[in-house]
Tab-separated table of C-alpha atoms in Angstrom:
chain	number	residue	atom	x	y	z
A	1	MET	CA	-114.780	-28.585	-36.694
A	2	ALA	CA	-115.876	-26.260	-33.850
A	3	ASP	CA	-112.478	-26.610	-32.183
A	4	TYR	CA	-110.762	-25.995	-35.540
A	5	LEU	CA	-112.682	-22.724	-36.110
A	6	LYS	CA	-112.228	-21.650	-32.478
A	7	LYS	CA	-108.458	-21.641	-32.973
A	8	ARG	CA	-108.865	-19.688	-36.219
A	9	PRO	CA	-111.210	-16.815	-35.317
A	10	MET	CA	-110.737	-14.870	-38.563
A	11	LEU	CA	-111.681	-17.899	-40.656
A	12	PHE	CA	-114.787	-18.317	-38.493
A	13	CYS	CA	-115.477	-14.606	-38.986
A	14	ALA	CA	-115.238	-15.020	-42.775
A	15	VAL	CA	-117.678	-17.954	-42.757
A	16	ILE	CA	-120.294	-16.037	-40.735
A	17	SER	CA	-119.737	-12.895	-42.852
A	18	ALA	CA	-120.387	-14.905	-46.001
A	19	ALA	CA	-123.650	-16.232	-44.541
A	20	LEU	CA	-124.712	-12.681	-43.627
A	21	CYS	CA	-123.925	-11.421	-47.140
A	22	VAL	CA	-126.011	-14.177	-48.740
A	23	ALA	CA	-128.886	-13.463	-46.341
A	24	GLY	CA	-128.608	-9.725	-47.057
A	25	PHE	CA	-129.042	-10.268	-50.781
A	26	TYR	CA	-132.453	-11.854	-50.221
A	27	SER	CA	-133.688	-10.201	-46.998
A	28	GLN	CA	-132.526	-6.896	-45.537
A	29	SER	CA	-134.746	-7.294	-42.461
A	30	ALA	CA	-133.043	-10.575	-41.522
A	31	VAL	CA	-129.630	-8.897	-41.611
A	32	PHE	CA	-130.969	-5.943	-39.610
A	33	PHE	CA	-132.050	-8.219	-36.753
A	34	CYS	CA	-128.725	-10.094	-36.983
A	35	GLY	CA	-127.004	-6.735	-36.598
A	36	ILE	CA	-128.913	-6.030	-33.376
A	37	ILE	CA	-127.912	-9.427	-31.982
A	38	LEU	CA	-124.272	-8.787	-32.952
A	39	ILE	CA	-124.260	-5.413	-31.187
A	40	ILE	CA	-125.506	-7.119	-28.008
A	41	LEU	CA	-122.808	-9.806	-28.355
A	42	PHE	CA	-120.160	-7.136	-28.921
A	43	PHE	CA	-120.948	-5.289	-25.690
A	44	SER	CA	-121.160	-8.608	-23.850
A	45	ALA	CA	-117.667	-9.497	-25.118
A	46	VAL	CA	-116.402	-6.061	-23.982
A	47	TYR	CA	-117.967	-6.552	-20.549
A	48	PHE	CA	-116.403	-9.999	-20.085
A	49	ARG	CA	-113.097	-8.834	-21.623
A	50	ARG	CA	-112.866	-11.436	-24.391
A	51	PRO	CA	-110.462	-9.929	-26.985
A	52	ALA	CA	-111.027	-12.503	-29.755
A	53	GLU	CA	-114.821	-12.257	-29.423
A	54	ILE	CA	-114.628	-8.448	-29.417
A	55	ILE	CA	-112.748	-8.399	-32.727
A	56	VAL	CA	-114.990	-10.991	-34.386
A	57	THR	CA	-118.281	-9.371	-33.318
A	58	LEU	CA	-116.983	-5.919	-34.281
A	59	ILE	CA	-116.045	-7.109	-37.778
A	60	LEU	CA	-119.396	-8.867	-38.186
A	61	THR	CA	-121.262	-5.748	-37.037
A	62	VAL	CA	-119.402	-3.557	-39.541
A	63	THR	CA	-120.106	-6.149	-42.239
A	64	THR	CA	-123.819	-5.996	-41.397
A	65	VAL	CA	-123.812	-2.209	-41.758
A	66	SER	CA	-121.999	-2.511	-45.105
A	67	ILE	CA	-124.587	-5.042	-46.332
A	68	LEU	CA	-127.470	-2.736	-45.412
A	69	LEU	CA	-125.833	0.239	-47.133
A	70	ALA	CA	-125.125	-1.769	-50.305
A	71	SER	CA	-128.685	-3.093	-50.365
A	72	ALA	CA	-130.069	0.425	-49.918
A	73	LYS	CA	-127.896	1.700	-52.767
A	74	ALA	CA	-129.087	-1.098	-55.057
A	75	ALA	CA	-132.711	-0.355	-54.149
A	76	ASP	CA	-132.301	3.359	-54.911
A	77	LEU	CA	-130.673	2.684	-58.288
A	78	SER	CA	-133.383	0.196	-59.210
A	79	LYS	CA	-135.849	3.121	-59.227
A	80	LEU	CA	-134.082	4.392	-62.369
A	81	ASN	CA	-135.209	1.336	-64.351
A	82	GLY	CA	-136.486	2.522	-67.753
A	83	ASP	CA	-135.094	6.066	-67.410
A	84	THR	CA	-132.753	7.708	-69.917
A	85	VAL	CA	-130.013	9.889	-68.474
A	86	LYS	CA	-127.330	12.074	-70.016
A	87	GLY	CA	-124.002	12.824	-68.422
A	88	GLU	CA	-120.249	12.418	-68.326
A	89	PHE	CA	-118.658	9.021	-67.690
A	90	THR	CA	-115.212	7.429	-67.484
A	91	VAL	CA	-114.538	4.055	-69.124
A	92	VAL	CA	-113.037	1.894	-66.361
A	93	SER	CA	-112.807	-1.478	-68.148
A	94	GLU	CA	-111.471	-2.782	-71.430
A	95	PRO	CA	-114.253	-3.002	-74.073
A	96	GLU	CA	-115.443	-6.574	-74.683
A	97	ASP	CA	-116.468	-7.459	-78.226
A	98	HIS	CA	-119.687	-9.492	-78.414
A	99	GLY	CA	-120.035	-9.445	-82.201
A	100	THR	CA	-122.964	-7.085	-82.748
A	101	TYR	CA	-122.068	-4.854	-79.807
A	102	THR	CA	-119.368	-4.093	-77.284
A	103	SER	CA	-119.715	-3.753	-73.538
A	104	GLU	CA	-117.707	-1.799	-71.001
A	105	VAL	CA	-118.090	-0.567	-67.439
A	106	LEU	CA	-118.581	3.171	-67.031
A	107	GLU	CA	-118.136	5.206	-63.878
A	108	VAL	CA	-120.337	8.250	-63.407
A	109	CYS	CA	-118.505	11.572	-63.296
A	110	LYS	CA	-121.447	13.951	-63.638
A	111	CYS	CA	-124.995	12.745	-64.196
A	112	GLY	CA	-128.267	14.052	-62.793
A	113	GLY	CA	-129.917	11.690	-60.344
A	114	ILE	CA	-126.932	9.301	-60.067
A	115	LYS	CA	-124.207	9.624	-57.468
A	116	LYS	CA	-120.651	10.186	-58.671
A	117	GLY	CA	-118.621	6.968	-58.717
A	118	THR	CA	-121.579	4.711	-59.504
A	119	ARG	CA	-120.657	1.990	-61.995
A	120	ILE	CA	-122.892	0.985	-64.903
A	121	LEU	CA	-122.477	-1.906	-67.349
A	122	CYS	CA	-123.089	-0.280	-70.739
A	123	SER	CA	-123.537	-1.658	-74.250
A	124	CYS	CA	-122.508	0.182	-77.389
A	125	TYR	CA	-124.143	-0.806	-80.692
A	126	GLY	CA	-122.353	0.230	-83.887
A	127	GLY	CA	-119.421	2.569	-84.248
A	128	THR	CA	-116.137	2.476	-82.377
A	129	ALA	CA	-116.342	1.711	-78.688
A	130	PRO	CA	-114.696	4.151	-76.255
A	131	GLU	CA	-111.291	3.049	-75.018
A	132	TYR	CA	-110.113	2.322	-71.513
A	133	GLY	CA	-109.650	5.560	-69.567
A	134	ASN	CA	-111.660	7.745	-71.980
A	135	ARG	CA	-113.868	10.482	-70.580
A	136	ILE	CA	-117.073	10.500	-72.611
A	137	GLU	CA	-120.369	12.296	-72.824
A	138	ALA	CA	-123.327	10.108	-73.723
A	139	SER	CA	-126.972	9.233	-73.153
A	140	ALA	CA	-127.764	5.924	-71.461
A	141	SER	CA	-131.064	4.037	-71.359
A	142	LEU	CA	-130.981	2.381	-67.940
A	143	SER	CA	-132.368	-0.972	-66.810
A	144	THR	CA	-131.921	-3.367	-63.889
A	145	PHE	CA	-130.729	-6.965	-63.846
A	146	LYS	CA	-133.638	-9.394	-63.871
A	147	ASN	CA	-132.022	-12.826	-64.111
A	148	GLY	CA	-131.005	-14.211	-60.724
A	149	ALA	CA	-127.606	-15.602	-61.758
A	150	GLN	CA	-126.781	-12.515	-63.833
A	151	LYS	CA	-127.912	-10.225	-61.018
A	152	ARG	CA	-125.718	-12.004	-58.472
A	153	ALA	CA	-122.720	-11.929	-60.833
A	154	TYR	CA	-122.869	-8.170	-61.458
A	155	TYR	CA	-123.818	-7.294	-57.888
A	156	SER	CA	-120.644	-9.104	-56.841
A	157	GLU	CA	-118.712	-6.547	-58.905
A	158	GLY	CA	-120.553	-3.600	-57.371
A	159	ILE	CA	-122.601	-2.996	-60.539
A	160	PHE	CA	-126.335	-2.488	-59.952
A	161	LEU	CA	-127.411	-0.972	-63.288
A	162	ARG	CA	-126.909	-1.554	-66.997
A	163	GLY	CA	-127.498	0.755	-69.899
A	164	SER	CA	-127.454	1.181	-73.662
A	165	LEU	CA	-125.286	4.065	-74.883
A	166	LYS	CA	-126.332	6.611	-77.485
A	167	ASN	CA	-124.889	9.882	-78.815
A	168	ILE	CA	-121.379	9.051	-77.614
A	169	ARG	CA	-118.819	11.850	-77.711
A	170	VAL	CA	-115.273	11.230	-76.529
A	171	GLU	CA	-113.755	14.217	-74.731
A	172	ASN	CA	-110.322	14.179	-76.345
A	173	GLY	CA	-107.465	15.166	-74.058
A	174	ASN	CA	-109.578	14.684	-70.955
A	175	ASP	CA	-108.753	11.057	-70.190
A	176	ASP	CA	-108.406	9.958	-66.583
A	177	PRO	CA	-104.661	10.407	-65.858
A	178	VAL	CA	-104.302	7.290	-63.682
A	179	LEU	CA	-106.249	5.060	-66.069
A	180	HIS	CA	-104.285	6.544	-68.972
A	181	ILE	CA	-101.008	5.433	-67.342
A	182	ILE	CA	-102.451	1.982	-66.610
A	183	GLY	CA	-103.608	1.705	-70.227
A	184	ASN	CA	-100.116	2.607	-71.466
A	185	ILE	CA	-98.569	-0.058	-69.213
A	186	ARG	CA	-101.005	-2.681	-70.497
A	187	ARG	CA	-100.285	-1.663	-74.111
A	188	TYR	CA	-96.533	-1.841	-73.453
A	189	ILE	CA	-96.872	-5.361	-72.060
A	190	LYS	CA	-99.037	-6.474	-74.982
A	191	ASN	CA	-96.862	-4.935	-77.702
A	192	THR	CA	-93.633	-6.210	-76.138
A	193	LEU	CA	-94.901	-9.767	-75.817
A	194	PHE	CA	-96.260	-9.969	-79.376
A	195	SER	CA	-93.079	-8.461	-80.824
A	196	ASN	CA	-90.850	-11.014	-79.050
A	197	MET	CA	-92.938	-14.211	-79.300
A	198	GLY	CA	-95.120	-16.172	-81.635
A	199	TYR	CA	-98.810	-15.223	-81.662
A	200	ASP	CA	-100.158	-18.235	-79.729
A	201	GLU	CA	-97.408	-18.107	-77.116
A	202	ALA	CA	-97.773	-14.324	-76.664
A	203	ALA	CA	-101.544	-14.706	-76.234
A	204	THR	CA	-100.967	-17.294	-73.496
A	205	VAL	CA	-98.378	-15.183	-71.646
A	206	LEU	CA	-100.622	-12.106	-71.966
A	207	ALA	CA	-103.458	-14.025	-70.288
A	208	ILE	CA	-101.133	-15.170	-67.510
A	209	THR	CA	-99.557	-11.768	-66.866
A	210	ILE	CA	-102.452	-9.276	-67.074
A	211	GLY	CA	-105.506	-11.497	-67.546
A	212	ASP	CA	-106.267	-10.407	-71.136
A	213	ARG	CA	-107.814	-13.471	-72.802
A	214	SER	CA	-109.132	-11.654	-75.872
A	215	TYR	CA	-106.334	-13.033	-78.072
A	216	LEU	CA	-107.010	-16.688	-77.241
A	217	SER	CA	-108.834	-18.547	-80.013
A	218	ASP	CA	-112.279	-20.019	-79.298
A	219	GLY	CA	-111.015	-23.570	-79.891
A	220	PHE	CA	-108.094	-23.143	-77.520
A	221	TYR	CA	-110.277	-21.575	-74.843
A	222	ALA	CA	-112.688	-24.531	-75.110
A	223	ASN	CA	-109.728	-26.837	-74.502
A	224	ILE	CA	-108.748	-24.709	-71.485
A	225	LYS	CA	-112.174	-25.240	-69.905
A	226	ASN	CA	-112.220	-28.949	-70.744
A	227	ALA	CA	-108.747	-29.351	-69.240
A	228	GLY	CA	-109.859	-27.577	-66.041
A	229	VAL	CA	-107.103	-24.958	-66.068
A	230	SER	CA	-109.082	-21.736	-66.498
A	231	HIS	CA	-107.506	-20.425	-63.292
A	232	VAL	CA	-104.062	-20.658	-64.894
A	233	MET	CA	-105.026	-18.641	-67.966
A	234	VAL	CA	-106.175	-15.606	-66.040
A	235	VAL	CA	-104.504	-13.460	-63.415
A	236	SER	CA	-105.575	-14.983	-60.126
A	237	GLY	CA	-104.493	-15.036	-56.532
A	238	MET	CA	-101.914	-17.673	-57.404
A	239	HIS	CA	-100.215	-15.371	-59.907
A	240	LEU	CA	-100.217	-12.431	-57.501
A	241	SER	CA	-98.728	-14.632	-54.782
A	242	VAL	CA	-95.947	-15.672	-57.162
A	243	ILE	CA	-95.001	-12.067	-57.988
A	244	VAL	CA	-95.283	-10.836	-54.383
A	245	GLY	CA	-93.269	-13.823	-53.169
A	246	LEU	CA	-90.576	-13.134	-55.773
A	247	THR	CA	-90.185	-9.466	-54.808
A	248	ALA	CA	-90.292	-10.234	-51.061
A	249	PHE	CA	-87.608	-12.907	-51.475
A	250	PHE	CA	-85.394	-10.477	-53.430
A	251	ILE	CA	-85.675	-7.784	-50.734
A	252	LYS	CA	-85.071	-10.275	-47.903
A	253	LYS	CA	-82.071	-11.724	-49.721
A	254	HIS	CA	-80.314	-8.419	-50.381
A	255	PHE	CA	-81.507	-5.963	-47.727
A	256	TYR	CA	-83.210	-7.871	-44.880
A	257	ASN	CA	-85.117	-4.820	-43.715
A	258	LYS	CA	-88.612	-5.604	-42.483
A	259	TYR	CA	-89.949	-2.108	-43.241
A	260	LEU	CA	-88.606	-2.121	-46.790
A	261	ARG	CA	-89.882	-5.646	-47.295
A	262	ALA	CA	-93.399	-4.725	-46.126
A	263	ILE	CA	-93.465	-1.551	-48.247
A	264	VAL	CA	-92.324	-3.428	-51.364
A	265	MET	CA	-94.975	-6.103	-50.784
A	266	PHE	CA	-97.657	-3.421	-50.473
A	267	ALA	CA	-96.437	-1.592	-53.595
A	268	THR	CA	-96.325	-4.851	-55.587
A	269	VAL	CA	-99.888	-5.748	-54.560
A	270	LEU	CA	-101.138	-2.283	-55.495
A	271	PHE	CA	-99.336	-2.286	-58.853
A	272	MET	CA	-100.482	-5.778	-59.849
A	273	ALA	CA	-104.082	-5.125	-58.776
A	274	THR	CA	-104.129	-1.841	-60.686
A	275	VAL	CA	-102.649	-3.185	-63.917
A	276	CYS	CA	-104.505	-6.503	-63.912
A	277	GLY	CA	-107.825	-5.137	-62.712
A	278	PHE	CA	-109.251	-5.286	-59.213
A	279	THR	CA	-110.728	-8.750	-59.623
A	280	LYS	CA	-111.992	-10.494	-56.517
A	281	SER	CA	-109.342	-13.225	-56.580
A	282	ILE	CA	-106.632	-10.569	-56.950
A	283	LEU	CA	-108.063	-8.578	-54.043
A	284	ARG	CA	-108.332	-11.712	-51.902
A	285	ALA	CA	-104.691	-12.610	-52.495
A	286	GLY	CA	-103.690	-8.959	-52.117
A	287	PHE	CA	-105.316	-8.665	-48.703
A	288	CYS	CA	-103.633	-11.929	-47.662
A	289	SER	CA	-100.264	-10.488	-48.686
A	290	LEU	CA	-100.994	-7.310	-46.736
A	291	PHE	CA	-101.757	-9.387	-43.625
A	292	VAL	CA	-98.404	-11.116	-44.115
A	293	ALA	CA	-96.697	-7.709	-44.460
A	294	ALA	CA	-98.384	-6.536	-41.251
A	295	SER	CA	-97.214	-9.662	-39.406
A	296	ILE	CA	-93.659	-8.982	-40.644
A	297	LEU	CA	-93.785	-5.450	-39.207
A	298	ALA	CA	-95.301	-6.678	-35.934
A	299	GLU	CA	-92.827	-9.599	-35.856
A	300	ARG	CA	-95.643	-12.007	-35.070
A	301	ASP	CA	-96.534	-15.309	-36.676
A	302	ASN	CA	-99.929	-15.652	-38.297
A	303	THR	CA	-101.614	-18.811	-39.527
A	304	ALA	CA	-102.459	-19.047	-43.205
A	305	GLU	CA	-106.118	-19.797	-42.392
A	306	ASN	CA	-106.421	-16.629	-40.297
A	307	SER	CA	-104.825	-14.522	-43.036
A	308	LEU	CA	-107.190	-16.034	-45.590
A	309	GLY	CA	-110.209	-15.513	-43.337
A	310	GLY	CA	-109.179	-11.955	-42.508
A	311	ALA	CA	-108.767	-11.136	-46.202
A	312	ALA	CA	-112.225	-12.536	-46.999
A	313	ALA	CA	-113.854	-10.694	-44.077
A	314	LEU	CA	-112.241	-7.413	-45.138
A	315	LEU	CA	-113.381	-7.958	-48.717
A	316	PHE	CA	-116.965	-8.546	-47.539
A	317	ILE	CA	-116.848	-5.229	-45.674
A	318	VAL	CA	-115.655	-3.375	-48.776
A	319	SER	CA	-118.039	-5.177	-51.155
A	320	PRO	CA	-120.592	-7.447	-49.413
A	321	PHE	CA	-121.912	-9.164	-52.528
A	322	THR	CA	-118.427	-10.411	-53.362
A	323	VAL	CA	-119.684	-13.670	-51.861
A	324	PHE	CA	-121.436	-14.360	-55.198
A	325	SER	CA	-118.283	-13.892	-57.293
A	326	ILE	CA	-117.324	-17.236	-58.832
A	327	SER	CA	-113.673	-16.211	-59.156
A	328	PHE	CA	-113.606	-15.313	-55.458
A	329	GLN	CA	-115.291	-18.567	-54.450
A	330	LEU	CA	-112.864	-20.674	-56.460
A	331	SER	CA	-109.858	-18.663	-55.274
A	332	PHE	CA	-110.889	-18.761	-51.603
A	333	LEU	CA	-111.845	-22.444	-51.534
A	334	SER	CA	-108.788	-23.643	-53.457
A	335	THR	CA	-106.501	-21.678	-51.127
A	336	LEU	CA	-108.378	-22.977	-48.083
A	337	GLY	CA	-107.951	-26.533	-49.340
A	338	ILE	CA	-104.236	-26.018	-49.822
A	339	VAL	CA	-103.517	-24.407	-46.437
A	340	SER	CA	-105.860	-26.558	-44.346
A	341	VAL	CA	-105.344	-29.953	-45.986
A	342	ALA	CA	-102.344	-30.077	-48.292
A	343	MET	CA	-99.880	-28.187	-46.088
A	344	PRO	CA	-100.578	-30.147	-42.856
A	345	CYS	CA	-100.266	-33.431	-44.776
A	346	LEU	CA	-96.973	-32.315	-46.282
A	347	ASP	CA	-95.718	-31.170	-42.873
A	348	PHE	CA	-96.582	-34.605	-41.451
A	349	ILE	CA	-94.687	-36.309	-44.288
A	350	LYS	CA	-91.695	-34.058	-43.757
A	351	GLU	CA	-91.715	-34.444	-39.974
A	352	ARG	CA	-91.908	-38.241	-40.130
A	353	LYS	CA	-89.379	-38.336	-43.009
A	354	LEU	CA	-91.641	-40.567	-45.065
A	355	LEU	CA	-89.997	-39.396	-48.302
A	356	LYS	CA	-86.236	-39.656	-48.607
A	357	THR	CA	-85.478	-37.333	-51.531
A	358	GLY	CA	-86.324	-33.740	-52.371
A	359	ALA	CA	-87.671	-34.749	-55.786
A	360	ALA	CA	-90.128	-37.196	-54.204
A	361	TYR	CA	-91.285	-34.532	-51.750
A	362	ALA	CA	-91.750	-31.984	-54.572
A	363	PHE	CA	-93.828	-34.492	-56.545
A	364	ALA	CA	-95.940	-35.324	-53.475
A	365	SER	CA	-96.388	-31.603	-52.816
A	366	ALA	CA	-97.712	-31.031	-56.338
A	367	ILE	CA	-100.156	-33.937	-55.980
A	368	PHE	CA	-101.471	-32.897	-52.549
A	369	VAL	CA	-101.871	-29.241	-53.566
A	370	THR	CA	-103.705	-30.109	-56.775
A	371	LEU	CA	-105.996	-32.692	-55.169
A	372	SER	CA	-106.841	-30.427	-52.219
A	373	ALA	CA	-107.663	-27.448	-54.433
A	374	THR	CA	-109.747	-29.635	-56.756
A	375	LEU	CA	-111.663	-31.236	-53.877
A	376	PHE	CA	-112.580	-27.943	-52.213
A	377	THR	CA	-113.703	-26.294	-55.469
A	378	LEU	CA	-115.590	-29.335	-56.767
A	379	PRO	CA	-119.071	-28.370	-55.437
A	380	VAL	CA	-118.810	-24.823	-56.823
A	381	SER	CA	-117.576	-26.068	-60.201
A	382	ILE	CA	-120.442	-28.563	-60.535
A	383	TYR	CA	-123.108	-26.108	-59.331
A	384	THR	CA	-121.885	-23.209	-61.498
A	385	PHE	CA	-120.662	-24.821	-64.696
A	386	GLY	CA	-122.616	-28.081	-64.727
A	387	TYR	CA	-119.600	-30.156	-65.634
A	388	ILE	CA	-116.230	-31.203	-64.307
A	389	SER	CA	-112.954	-31.851	-66.023
A	390	ASN	CA	-111.808	-35.457	-65.783
A	391	VAL	CA	-108.240	-34.518	-66.664
A	392	SER	CA	-107.829	-31.381	-64.540
A	393	VAL	CA	-105.638	-33.069	-61.922
A	394	PHE	CA	-103.173	-34.380	-64.501
A	395	THR	CA	-103.203	-31.166	-66.522
A	396	ASN	CA	-102.621	-29.011	-63.444
A	397	LEU	CA	-99.775	-31.244	-62.296
A	398	LEU	CA	-98.094	-30.770	-65.653
A	399	ILE	CA	-98.523	-27.014	-66.107
A	400	ASP	CA	-99.021	-25.293	-62.718
A	401	ALA	CA	-95.329	-25.071	-61.867
A	402	VAL	CA	-94.417	-24.186	-65.458
A	403	ALA	CA	-97.033	-21.401	-65.496
A	404	GLY	CA	-95.560	-19.938	-62.307
A	405	ILE	CA	-92.041	-20.066	-63.749
A	406	ASP	CA	-93.278	-18.579	-67.034
A	407	LEU	CA	-94.899	-15.722	-65.132
A	408	GLN	CA	-91.692	-14.958	-63.238
A	409	ILE	CA	-89.535	-15.082	-66.368
A	410	SER	CA	-91.962	-12.887	-68.300
A	411	ALA	CA	-92.168	-10.322	-65.476
A	412	VAL	CA	-88.375	-10.033	-65.277
A	413	ALA	CA	-88.096	-9.890	-69.080
A	414	LEU	CA	-90.660	-7.090	-69.327
A	415	LEU	CA	-88.735	-5.053	-66.750
A	416	LEU	CA	-85.343	-5.660	-68.373
A	417	SER	CA	-86.760	-4.826	-71.798
A	418	LEU	CA	-86.991	-1.186	-70.727
A	419	CYS	CA	-83.214	-0.883	-70.265
A	420	PHE	CA	-81.529	-4.059	-71.546
A	421	PRO	CA	-83.517	-5.314	-74.568
A	422	HIS	CA	-80.781	-7.719	-75.714
A	423	ILE	CA	-80.634	-9.482	-72.356
A	424	SER	CA	-84.413	-9.585	-72.104
A	425	ARG	CA	-84.585	-11.274	-75.499
A	426	LEU	CA	-83.050	-14.428	-73.999
A	427	LEU	CA	-85.671	-14.444	-71.269
A	428	PHE	CA	-88.467	-13.986	-73.801
A	429	ILE	CA	-87.200	-17.051	-75.664
A	430	ALA	CA	-87.394	-19.058	-72.434
A	431	ALA	CA	-90.873	-17.668	-71.689
A	432	GLU	CA	-92.012	-18.533	-75.221
A	433	PHE	CA	-90.715	-22.082	-74.833
A	434	ALA	CA	-92.638	-22.469	-71.547
A	435	ALA	CA	-95.814	-21.019	-73.101
A	436	ASN	CA	-95.501	-23.405	-76.041
A	437	TYR	CA	-95.283	-26.327	-73.602
A	438	ILE	CA	-98.378	-25.068	-71.732
A	439	ASN	CA	-100.331	-24.748	-74.988
A	440	ARG	CA	-99.391	-28.245	-76.110
A	441	ILE	CA	-100.429	-29.827	-72.793
A	442	ILE	CA	-103.758	-27.959	-72.778
A	443	ASN	CA	-104.527	-28.903	-76.385
A	444	LEU	CA	-103.521	-32.523	-75.763
A	445	PHE	CA	-105.677	-33.084	-72.657
A	446	GLY	CA	-108.460	-30.633	-73.457
A	447	SER	CA	-109.185	-32.201	-76.849
A	448	LEU	CA	-109.623	-35.739	-75.468
A	449	PRO	CA	-113.192	-37.038	-75.986
A	450	PHE	CA	-113.550	-37.874	-72.281
A	451	ALA	CA	-111.935	-34.648	-71.014
A	452	ALA	CA	-115.135	-33.316	-69.404
A	453	SER	CA	-118.346	-34.849	-68.053
A	454	ASP	CA	-121.725	-33.219	-67.471
A	455	MET	CA	-122.869	-33.125	-63.853
A	456	GLY	CA	-126.240	-32.533	-62.219
A	457	THR	CA	-127.861	-32.059	-58.820
A	458	GLY	CA	-127.056	-35.566	-57.616
A	459	GLU	CA	-123.356	-35.173	-58.331
A	460	PHE	CA	-123.381	-31.770	-56.601
A	461	TYR	CA	-124.674	-33.272	-53.332
A	462	ALA	CA	-122.244	-36.170	-53.702
A	463	SER	CA	-119.345	-33.715	-54.018
A	464	LEU	CA	-120.522	-31.898	-50.877
A	465	PHE	CA	-120.688	-35.190	-48.978
A	466	LEU	CA	-117.209	-36.125	-50.215
A	467	LEU	CA	-115.786	-32.773	-49.118
A	468	ILE	CA	-117.367	-33.022	-45.661
A	469	ALA	CA	-116.281	-36.644	-45.221
A	470	VAL	CA	-112.667	-35.986	-46.204
A	471	THR	CA	-112.481	-32.883	-44.011
A	472	ALA	CA	-113.948	-34.743	-41.027
A	473	ALA	CA	-111.518	-37.630	-41.526
A	474	LEU	CA	-108.540	-35.265	-41.697
A	475	LEU	CA	-109.646	-33.366	-38.574
A	476	ALA	CA	-110.086	-36.676	-36.706
A	477	PHE	CA	-106.615	-37.793	-37.832
A	478	LYS	CA	-105.148	-34.469	-36.759
A	479	LYS	CA	-106.768	-34.795	-33.326
A	480	HIS	CA	-105.427	-38.336	-33.004
A	481	LEU	CA	-101.972	-37.102	-33.988
A	482	TYR	CA	-102.056	-34.398	-31.298
A	483	LYS	CA	-102.984	-37.001	-28.653
A	484	GLN	CA	-100.173	-39.240	-29.851
A	485	ARG	CA	-97.681	-36.393	-29.569
A	486	LEU	CA	-98.918	-35.556	-26.075
A	487	ASN	CA	-98.495	-39.196	-25.007
A	488	GLU	CA	-94.954	-39.171	-26.399
A	489	ILE	CA	-94.188	-36.015	-24.416
A	490	TYR	CA	-95.652	-37.501	-21.217
A	491	GLN	CA	-93.649	-40.705	-21.683
A	492	LYS	CA	-90.493	-38.681	-22.237
A	493	ILE	CA	-91.113	-36.628	-19.078
A	494	ALA	CA	-91.838	-39.796	-17.072
A	495	SER	CA	-88.666	-41.492	-18.290
A	496	GLU	CA	-86.562	-38.416	-17.460
A	497	ARG	CA	-88.025	-38.311	-13.938
A	498	GLY	CA	-87.269	-42.023	-13.540
A	499	ARG	CA	-83.634	-41.489	-14.506
A	500	LYS	CA	-83.318	-38.622	-12.031
A	501	LEU	CA	-84.769	-40.708	-9.158
A	502	LYS	CA	-82.476	-43.591	-9.989
A	503	TRP	CA	-79.454	-41.269	-9.961
A	504	LEU	CA	-80.463	-39.908	-6.521
């Protein structure tokens, strides 16, 4: 494992950064002393001229500073617990209906005692909730998060306060211009999908394209969780990778200009993150895509593990408590499982020509990717949700590829609908057919009586042991494979020398 991380310094950097972020949540003094040690290591690396160590220690030092600043900000805001403030706010999230009240995230524009840009989770009881992008004037009764799990969840989103809104007044005509445009794009996508598809299919495609799950029925969403495909029904890193990959392939196919390709990748990441919301899994995949774009410009190869680690480390610098985000954990671990386990296994199969047909290789690829992602996310799933899906592997095998295709078709159809509505109609029919298939598979597997099983502490430790054992076995096999290849090279060199001596 040490040798594996040594060859992937950015992944090692991400692991240590995550540990620092967790420590910083519970003890600022511990992180402070770690920061001092890191500064000493940084100057030692500079003195001995160790480039990799210089970069890693520099990133870790900056991460430590970011953790201390975030912790200080949270401590300052906690002093407002119990206060009532009045000011101007911007609604920066879609209102969520909870029955008796709605909740939305507000960003402070002008409010005494609170810094501009601070985000607050607010509840609105009675009346019509403000809409996304609205500029409002209101009074808010502030409080802090007490529950540990709830506190970690909202801290991961950069939210350190919550409040109850009163005396709400919407400032008509003063909406945030950028959020207003984003809201119009989201409304266009929603209205176009529901006008071209059946309700259930449109709700599924809407969840896949922009992550809006509000139109999914409670029964269907329960089946989604039981089937273990929640990641499919929300915009995740996988979906962003599909769209970025599609645009990059189009540019490479028709223009083959590295600068244009990198710019288009950056613009696609920014657009998708803006429209779908800057969720942690989206940001993780977005940073990975930006690392790929940078490697294209620099004309240098970069390993997938280093890109993934670099994206995570950068995300921890921007928002240290991201480490507690469940969506980030699942996204990071599933991707790590795919690139570190599934891909090397598939490369070995391809190199040794163990599978004769493309169809067999595609099927094996789907199995390895699904199993690797499931294995690496198993401990988090058990610890967080307290259950696992017994049918997730089969369900994912049946719908993952279809969901990716459905996303691509829907994206192209939504673009064509602006100029060529008749042509786009054919694509919407195909997208509706794919969504109907996805719904049927989810309802079939998710409604089975044995679809999910409750798990406890014992199963959590068992899943950790299984993950460690499988990883150790794969690393040992990989090391053995390297030695075997070296022996083959040495034998080849020896035989070539023998032939030369015989000829002389």
